[in-house]
mmCIF file of C-alpha atoms in Angstrom:
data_model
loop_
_atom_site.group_PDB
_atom_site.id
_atom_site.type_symbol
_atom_site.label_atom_id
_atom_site.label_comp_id
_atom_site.label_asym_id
_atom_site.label_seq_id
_atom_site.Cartn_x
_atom_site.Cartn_y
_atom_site.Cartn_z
ATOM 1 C CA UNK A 1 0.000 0.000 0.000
ATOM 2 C CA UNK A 2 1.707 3.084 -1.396
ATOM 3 C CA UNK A 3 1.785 6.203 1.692
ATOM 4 C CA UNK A 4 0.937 9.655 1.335
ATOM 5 C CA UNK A 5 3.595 12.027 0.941
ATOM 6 C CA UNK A 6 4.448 14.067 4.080
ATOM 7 C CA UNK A 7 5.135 17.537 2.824
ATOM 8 C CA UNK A 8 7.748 18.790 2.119
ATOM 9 C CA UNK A 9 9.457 21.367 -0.329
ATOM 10 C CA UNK A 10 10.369 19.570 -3.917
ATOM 11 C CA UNK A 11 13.769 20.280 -5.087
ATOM 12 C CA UNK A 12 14.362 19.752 -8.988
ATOM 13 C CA UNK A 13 17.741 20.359 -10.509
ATOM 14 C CA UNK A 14 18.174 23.145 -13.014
ATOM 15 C CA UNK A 15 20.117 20.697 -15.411
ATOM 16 C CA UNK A 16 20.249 16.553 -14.793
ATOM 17 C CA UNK A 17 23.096 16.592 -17.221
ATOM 18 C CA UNK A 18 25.446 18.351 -15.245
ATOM 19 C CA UNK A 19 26.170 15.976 -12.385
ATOM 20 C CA UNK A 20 28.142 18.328 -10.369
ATOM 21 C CA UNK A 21 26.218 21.066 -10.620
ATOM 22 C CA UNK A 22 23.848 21.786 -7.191
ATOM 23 C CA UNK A 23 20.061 21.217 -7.101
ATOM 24 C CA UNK A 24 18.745 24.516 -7.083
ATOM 25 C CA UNK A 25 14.890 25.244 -5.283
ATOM 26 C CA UNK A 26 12.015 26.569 -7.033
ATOM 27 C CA UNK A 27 11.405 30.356 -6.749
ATOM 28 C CA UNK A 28 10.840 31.666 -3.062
ATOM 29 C CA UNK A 29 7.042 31.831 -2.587
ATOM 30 C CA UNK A 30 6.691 30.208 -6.145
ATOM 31 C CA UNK A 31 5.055 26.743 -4.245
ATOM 32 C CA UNK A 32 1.299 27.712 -2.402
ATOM 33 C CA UNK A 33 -1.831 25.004 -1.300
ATOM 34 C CA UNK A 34 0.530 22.260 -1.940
ATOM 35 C CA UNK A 35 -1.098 18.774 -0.922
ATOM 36 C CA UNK A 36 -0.136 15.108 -2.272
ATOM 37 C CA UNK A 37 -2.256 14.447 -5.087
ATOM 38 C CA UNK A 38 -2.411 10.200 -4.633
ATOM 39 C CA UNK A 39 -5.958 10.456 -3.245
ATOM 40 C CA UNK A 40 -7.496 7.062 -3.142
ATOM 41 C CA UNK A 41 -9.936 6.305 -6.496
ATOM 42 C CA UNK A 42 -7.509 8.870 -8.786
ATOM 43 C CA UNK A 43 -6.408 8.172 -12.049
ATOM 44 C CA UNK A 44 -2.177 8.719 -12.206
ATOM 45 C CA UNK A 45 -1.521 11.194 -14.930
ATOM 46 C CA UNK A 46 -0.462 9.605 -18.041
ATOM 47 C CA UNK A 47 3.231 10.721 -18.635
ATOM 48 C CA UNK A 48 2.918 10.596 -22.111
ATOM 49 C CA UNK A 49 1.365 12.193 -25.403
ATOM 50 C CA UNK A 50 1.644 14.704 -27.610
ATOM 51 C CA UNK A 51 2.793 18.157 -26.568
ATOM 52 C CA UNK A 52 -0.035 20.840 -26.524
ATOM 53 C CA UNK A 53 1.126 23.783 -24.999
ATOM 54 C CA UNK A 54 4.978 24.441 -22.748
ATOM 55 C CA UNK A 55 5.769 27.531 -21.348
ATOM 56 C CA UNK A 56 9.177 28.311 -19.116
ATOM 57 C CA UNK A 57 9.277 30.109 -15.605
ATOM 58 C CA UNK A 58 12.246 29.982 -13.323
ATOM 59 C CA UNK A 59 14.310 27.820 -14.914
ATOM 60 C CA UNK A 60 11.593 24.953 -15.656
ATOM 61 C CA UNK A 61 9.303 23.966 -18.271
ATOM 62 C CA UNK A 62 5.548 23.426 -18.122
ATOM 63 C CA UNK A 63 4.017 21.157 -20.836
ATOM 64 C CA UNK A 64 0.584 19.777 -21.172
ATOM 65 C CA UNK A 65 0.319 16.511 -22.997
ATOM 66 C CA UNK A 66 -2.638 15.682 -24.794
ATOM 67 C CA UNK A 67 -3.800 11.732 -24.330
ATOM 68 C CA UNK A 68 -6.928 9.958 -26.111
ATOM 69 C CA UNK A 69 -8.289 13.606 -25.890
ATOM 70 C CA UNK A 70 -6.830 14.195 -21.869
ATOM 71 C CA UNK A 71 -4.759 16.952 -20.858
ATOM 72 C CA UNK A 72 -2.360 16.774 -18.199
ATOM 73 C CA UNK A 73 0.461 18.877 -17.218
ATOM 74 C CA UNK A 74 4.370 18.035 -16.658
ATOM 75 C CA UNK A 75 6.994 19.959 -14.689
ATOM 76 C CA UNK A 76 10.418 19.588 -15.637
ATOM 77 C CA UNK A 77 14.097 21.515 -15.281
ATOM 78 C CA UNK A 78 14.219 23.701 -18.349
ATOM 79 C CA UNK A 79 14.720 21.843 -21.543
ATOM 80 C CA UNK A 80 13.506 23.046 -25.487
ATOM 81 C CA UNK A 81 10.091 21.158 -26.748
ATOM 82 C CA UNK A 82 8.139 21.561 -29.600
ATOM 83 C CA UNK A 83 4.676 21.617 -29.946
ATOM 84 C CA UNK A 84 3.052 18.384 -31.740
ATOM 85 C CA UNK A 85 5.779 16.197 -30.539
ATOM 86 C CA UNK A 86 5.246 12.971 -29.105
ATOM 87 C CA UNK A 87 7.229 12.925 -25.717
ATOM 88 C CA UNK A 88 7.706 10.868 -22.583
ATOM 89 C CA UNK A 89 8.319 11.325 -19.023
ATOM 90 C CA UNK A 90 9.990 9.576 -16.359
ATOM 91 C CA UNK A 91 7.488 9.474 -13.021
ATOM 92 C CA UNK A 92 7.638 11.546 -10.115
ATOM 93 C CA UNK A 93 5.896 13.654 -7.246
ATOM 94 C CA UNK A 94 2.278 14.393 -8.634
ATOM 95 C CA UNK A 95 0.443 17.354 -6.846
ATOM 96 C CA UNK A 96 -2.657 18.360 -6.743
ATOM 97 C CA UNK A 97 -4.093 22.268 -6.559
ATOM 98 C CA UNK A 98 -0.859 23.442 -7.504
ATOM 99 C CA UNK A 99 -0.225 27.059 -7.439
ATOM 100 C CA UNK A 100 2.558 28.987 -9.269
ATOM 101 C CA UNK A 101 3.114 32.660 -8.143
ATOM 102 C CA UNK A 102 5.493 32.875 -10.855
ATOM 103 C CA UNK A 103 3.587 32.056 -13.590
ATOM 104 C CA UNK A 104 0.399 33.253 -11.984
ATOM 105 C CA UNK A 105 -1.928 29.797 -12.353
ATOM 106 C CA UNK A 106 -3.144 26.917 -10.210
ATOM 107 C CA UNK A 107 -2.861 23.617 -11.823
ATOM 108 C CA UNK A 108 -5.476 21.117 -10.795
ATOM 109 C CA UNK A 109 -2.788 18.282 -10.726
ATOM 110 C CA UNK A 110 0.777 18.628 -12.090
ATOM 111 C CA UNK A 111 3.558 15.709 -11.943
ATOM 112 C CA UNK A 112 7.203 16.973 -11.278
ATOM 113 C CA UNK A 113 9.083 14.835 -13.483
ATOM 114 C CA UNK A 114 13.335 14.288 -13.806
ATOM 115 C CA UNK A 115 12.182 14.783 -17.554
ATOM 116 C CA UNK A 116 11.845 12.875 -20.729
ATOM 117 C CA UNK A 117 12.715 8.904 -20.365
ATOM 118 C CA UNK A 118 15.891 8.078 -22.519
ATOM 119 C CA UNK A 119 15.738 6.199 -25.807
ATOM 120 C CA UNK A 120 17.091 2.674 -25.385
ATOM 121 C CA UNK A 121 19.930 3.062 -26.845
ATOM 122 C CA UNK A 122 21.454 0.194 -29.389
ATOM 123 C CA UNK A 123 23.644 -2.621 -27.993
ATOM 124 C CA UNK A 124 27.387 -2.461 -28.009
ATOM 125 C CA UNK A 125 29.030 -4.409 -30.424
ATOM 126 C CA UNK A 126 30.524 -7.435 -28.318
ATOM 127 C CA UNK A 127 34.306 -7.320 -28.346
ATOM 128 C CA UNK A 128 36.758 -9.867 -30.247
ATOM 129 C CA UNK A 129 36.490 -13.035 -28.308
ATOM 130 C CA UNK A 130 40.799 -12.754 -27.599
ATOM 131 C CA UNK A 131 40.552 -9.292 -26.116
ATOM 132 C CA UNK A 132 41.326 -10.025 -22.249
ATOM 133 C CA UNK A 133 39.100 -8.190 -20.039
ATOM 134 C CA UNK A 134 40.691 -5.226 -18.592
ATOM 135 C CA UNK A 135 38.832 -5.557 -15.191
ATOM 136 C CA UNK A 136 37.758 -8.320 -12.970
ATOM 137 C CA UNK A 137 33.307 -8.667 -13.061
ATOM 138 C CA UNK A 138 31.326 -9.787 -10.572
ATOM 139 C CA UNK A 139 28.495 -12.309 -11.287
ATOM 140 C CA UNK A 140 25.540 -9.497 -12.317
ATOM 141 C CA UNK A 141 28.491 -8.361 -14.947
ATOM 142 C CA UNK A 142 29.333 -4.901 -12.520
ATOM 143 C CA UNK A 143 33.462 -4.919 -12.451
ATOM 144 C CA UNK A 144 34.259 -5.594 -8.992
ATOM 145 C CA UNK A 145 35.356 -2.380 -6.656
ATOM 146 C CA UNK A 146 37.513 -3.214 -3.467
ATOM 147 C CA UNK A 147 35.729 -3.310 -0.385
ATOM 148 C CA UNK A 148 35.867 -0.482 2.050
ATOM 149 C CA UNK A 149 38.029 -0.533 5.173
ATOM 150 C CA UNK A 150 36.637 -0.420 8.776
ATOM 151 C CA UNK A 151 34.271 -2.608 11.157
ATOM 152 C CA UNK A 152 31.109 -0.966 9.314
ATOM 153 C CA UNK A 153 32.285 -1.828 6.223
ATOM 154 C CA UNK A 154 29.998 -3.899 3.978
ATOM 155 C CA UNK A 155 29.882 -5.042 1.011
ATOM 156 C CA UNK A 156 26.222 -4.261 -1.560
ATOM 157 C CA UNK A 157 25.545 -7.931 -1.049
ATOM 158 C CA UNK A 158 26.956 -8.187 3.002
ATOM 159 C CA UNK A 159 23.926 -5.357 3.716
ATOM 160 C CA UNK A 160 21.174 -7.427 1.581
ATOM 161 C CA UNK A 161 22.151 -10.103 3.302
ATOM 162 C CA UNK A 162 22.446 -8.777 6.822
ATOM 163 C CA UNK A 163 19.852 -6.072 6.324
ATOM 164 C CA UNK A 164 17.848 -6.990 9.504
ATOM 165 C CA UNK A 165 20.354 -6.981 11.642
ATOM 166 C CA UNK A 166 21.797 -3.503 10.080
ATOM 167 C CA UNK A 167 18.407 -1.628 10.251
ATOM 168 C CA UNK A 168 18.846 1.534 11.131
ATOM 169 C CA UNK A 169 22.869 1.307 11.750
ATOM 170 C CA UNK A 170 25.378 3.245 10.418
ATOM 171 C CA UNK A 171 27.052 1.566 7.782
ATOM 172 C CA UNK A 172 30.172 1.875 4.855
ATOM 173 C CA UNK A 173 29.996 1.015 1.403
ATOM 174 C CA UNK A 174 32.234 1.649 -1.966
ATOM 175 C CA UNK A 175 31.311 1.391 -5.309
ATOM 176 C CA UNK A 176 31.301 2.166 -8.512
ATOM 177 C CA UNK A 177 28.441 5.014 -9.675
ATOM 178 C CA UNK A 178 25.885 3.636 -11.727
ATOM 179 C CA UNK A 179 22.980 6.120 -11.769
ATOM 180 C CA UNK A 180 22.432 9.499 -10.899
ATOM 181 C CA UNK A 181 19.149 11.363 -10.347
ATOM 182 C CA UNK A 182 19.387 15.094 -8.739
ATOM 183 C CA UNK A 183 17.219 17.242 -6.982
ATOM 184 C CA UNK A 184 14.308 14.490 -5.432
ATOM 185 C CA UNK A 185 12.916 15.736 -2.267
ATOM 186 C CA UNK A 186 15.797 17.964 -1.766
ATOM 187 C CA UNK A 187 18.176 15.598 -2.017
ATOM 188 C CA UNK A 188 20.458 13.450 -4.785
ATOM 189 C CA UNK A 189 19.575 9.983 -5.486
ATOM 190 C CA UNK A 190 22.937 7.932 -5.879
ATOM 191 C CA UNK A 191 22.766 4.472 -7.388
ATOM 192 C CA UNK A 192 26.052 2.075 -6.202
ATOM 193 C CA UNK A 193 27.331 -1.239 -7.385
ATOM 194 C CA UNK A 194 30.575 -3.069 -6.372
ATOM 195 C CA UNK A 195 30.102 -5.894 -8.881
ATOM 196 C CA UNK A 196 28.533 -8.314 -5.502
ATOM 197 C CA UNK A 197 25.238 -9.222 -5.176
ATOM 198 C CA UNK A 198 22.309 -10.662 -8.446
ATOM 199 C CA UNK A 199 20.429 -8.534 -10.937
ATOM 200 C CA UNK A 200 17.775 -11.563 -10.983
ATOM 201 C CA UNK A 201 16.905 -11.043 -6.967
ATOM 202 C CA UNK A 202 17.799 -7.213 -7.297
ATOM 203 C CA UNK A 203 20.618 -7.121 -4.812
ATOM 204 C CA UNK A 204 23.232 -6.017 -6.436
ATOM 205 C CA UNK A 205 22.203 -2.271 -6.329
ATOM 206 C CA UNK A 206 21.768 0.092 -3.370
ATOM 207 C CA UNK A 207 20.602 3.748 -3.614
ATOM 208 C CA UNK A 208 22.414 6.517 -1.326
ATOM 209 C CA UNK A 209 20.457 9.795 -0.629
ATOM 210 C CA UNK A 210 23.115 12.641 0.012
ATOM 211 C CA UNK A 211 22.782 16.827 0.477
ATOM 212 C CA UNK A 212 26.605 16.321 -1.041
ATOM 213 C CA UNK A 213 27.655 17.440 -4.474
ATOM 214 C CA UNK A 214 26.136 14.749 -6.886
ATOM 215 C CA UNK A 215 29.390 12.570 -8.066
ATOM 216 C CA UNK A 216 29.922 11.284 -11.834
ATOM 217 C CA UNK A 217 28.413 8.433 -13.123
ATOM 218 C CA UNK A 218 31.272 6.148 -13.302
ATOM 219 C CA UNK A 219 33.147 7.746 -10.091
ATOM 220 C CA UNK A 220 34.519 5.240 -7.369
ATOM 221 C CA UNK A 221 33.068 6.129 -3.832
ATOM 222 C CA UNK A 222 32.390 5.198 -0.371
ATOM 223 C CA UNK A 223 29.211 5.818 0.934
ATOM 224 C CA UNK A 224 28.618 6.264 4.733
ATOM 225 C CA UNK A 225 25.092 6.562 6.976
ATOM 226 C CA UNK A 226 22.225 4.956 8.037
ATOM 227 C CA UNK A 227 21.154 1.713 6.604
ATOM 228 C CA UNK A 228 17.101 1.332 6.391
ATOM 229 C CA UNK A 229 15.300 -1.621 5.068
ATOM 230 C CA UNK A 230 11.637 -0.969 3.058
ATOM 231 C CA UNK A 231 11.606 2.589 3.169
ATOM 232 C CA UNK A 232 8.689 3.743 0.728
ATOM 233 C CA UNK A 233 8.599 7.530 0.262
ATOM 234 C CA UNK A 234 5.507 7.583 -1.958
ATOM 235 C CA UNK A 235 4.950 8.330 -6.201
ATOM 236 C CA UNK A 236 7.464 5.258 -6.931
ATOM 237 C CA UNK A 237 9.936 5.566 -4.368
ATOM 238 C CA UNK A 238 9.941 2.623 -3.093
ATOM 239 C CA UNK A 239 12.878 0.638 -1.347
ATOM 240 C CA UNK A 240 13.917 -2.728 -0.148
ATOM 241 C CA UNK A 241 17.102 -1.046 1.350
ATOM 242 C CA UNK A 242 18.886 2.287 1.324
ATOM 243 C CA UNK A 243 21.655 4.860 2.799
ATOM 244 C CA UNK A 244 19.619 8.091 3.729
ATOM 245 C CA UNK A 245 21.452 11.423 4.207
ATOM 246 C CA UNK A 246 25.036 9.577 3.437
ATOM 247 C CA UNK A 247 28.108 11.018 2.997
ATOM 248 C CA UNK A 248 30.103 10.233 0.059
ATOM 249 C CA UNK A 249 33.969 10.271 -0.284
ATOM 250 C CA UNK A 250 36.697 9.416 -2.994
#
């Protein structure tokens, strides 16, 4: 059973591209009559359809998306979109009775989005079957990063494993940076693997929530904080184990 929301200000980031670049907030006094919009018997938004309308206020774009003749509006950090084109969204926070000071309009429900979903992109060609690997891979195909030093040092698998007995402790973990999404709730959203753990029982990835600079995709770090086992934060968020408010270091 998916909670409410508790509310809180929502923190977007001007540019998702720019990994190192800070979340920045919405306009002061740009956010009124906010309340979570997952009332029981709604319809989600669709996140999908053909733009109808976009306009741009404080660094973010508005778009409505027409649907089988349904309108629904999108939030995103400012990006260029045309009018006819088909687009999609990734999910996110939906409101409801949304009122922007900057731009003057209440929308009945709005969905703040990361922005549009990314094409699948085409598989790599595979490489010459005598080319050694340049890096040892662990069994979900993640190259292997060395475990971090110290009694609360764990491994992604160790705190799967253990993550009873680790609720709520404070825990270390390094890895390599697989996934980066800025700005959620205030906070960045940092995906880690270390090359332990399966893909097929989905422990081989653990999500870090940090107020630090967002690292690189593809940076090396250790993560440190407070281990918590099925944390579900509402619109999708949902979690069979994460850091919260970690600290991450080289």
């Amino acid at each position: 059973m998916t909670r409410s929301l508790p509310l809180f200000s929502i923190i977007l980031a001007i540019s998702l591209a720019a990994a190192t670049q800070t979340a920045q907030a919405f306009p002061k006094g740009g956010f009124t009559n906010l309340s979570a919009a997952r009332h029981a018997g709604e319809t989600p938004l669709p996140l999908s359809g053909t733009v109808a309308e976009t306009m741009n206020a404080g660094g973010y774009t508005y778009i409505a998306l027409e649907n089988k003749g349904a309108k629904s509006w999108v939030a995103v950090p400012q990006m260029e979109v045309t009018v006819g084109k088909k687009m999609s969204f990734s999910p996110g926070v939906e409101i409801a009775n949304f009122s922007s000071k900057t731009l003057n309009r209440t929308f009945e429900r709005i969905v703040f989005s990361q922005g549009p979903t990314e094409q699948q992109a085409p598989a790599p060609k595979a490489a010459p079957k005598e080319a050694p690997a340049k890096t040892a891979a662990g069994k979900n195909g993640t190259a292997k990063v060395e475990k971090a030093a110290g009694p609360n040092a764990y491994t992604v698998a160790e705190l799967y494993k253990n993550k009873n007995t680790l609720n709520k402790r404070k825990v270390a973990v390094r890895g390599k940076v697989v996934k980066v999404a800025m700005g959620i709730m205030g906070k960045n959203w940092v995906h880690l693997r270390d090359g332990s753990g399966s893909a097929k029982k989905k422990t081989n990835d653990l999500t870090v929530t940090t107020t630090a600079a967002a690292p690189n995709e593809g940076d090396v770090v250790t993560a440190v904080g407070v281990l918590r086992k099925d944390r579900d934060f509402g619109a999708g968020y949902k979690y069979e184990l994460i850091i919260e408010d970690g600290t991450l270091e080289p």
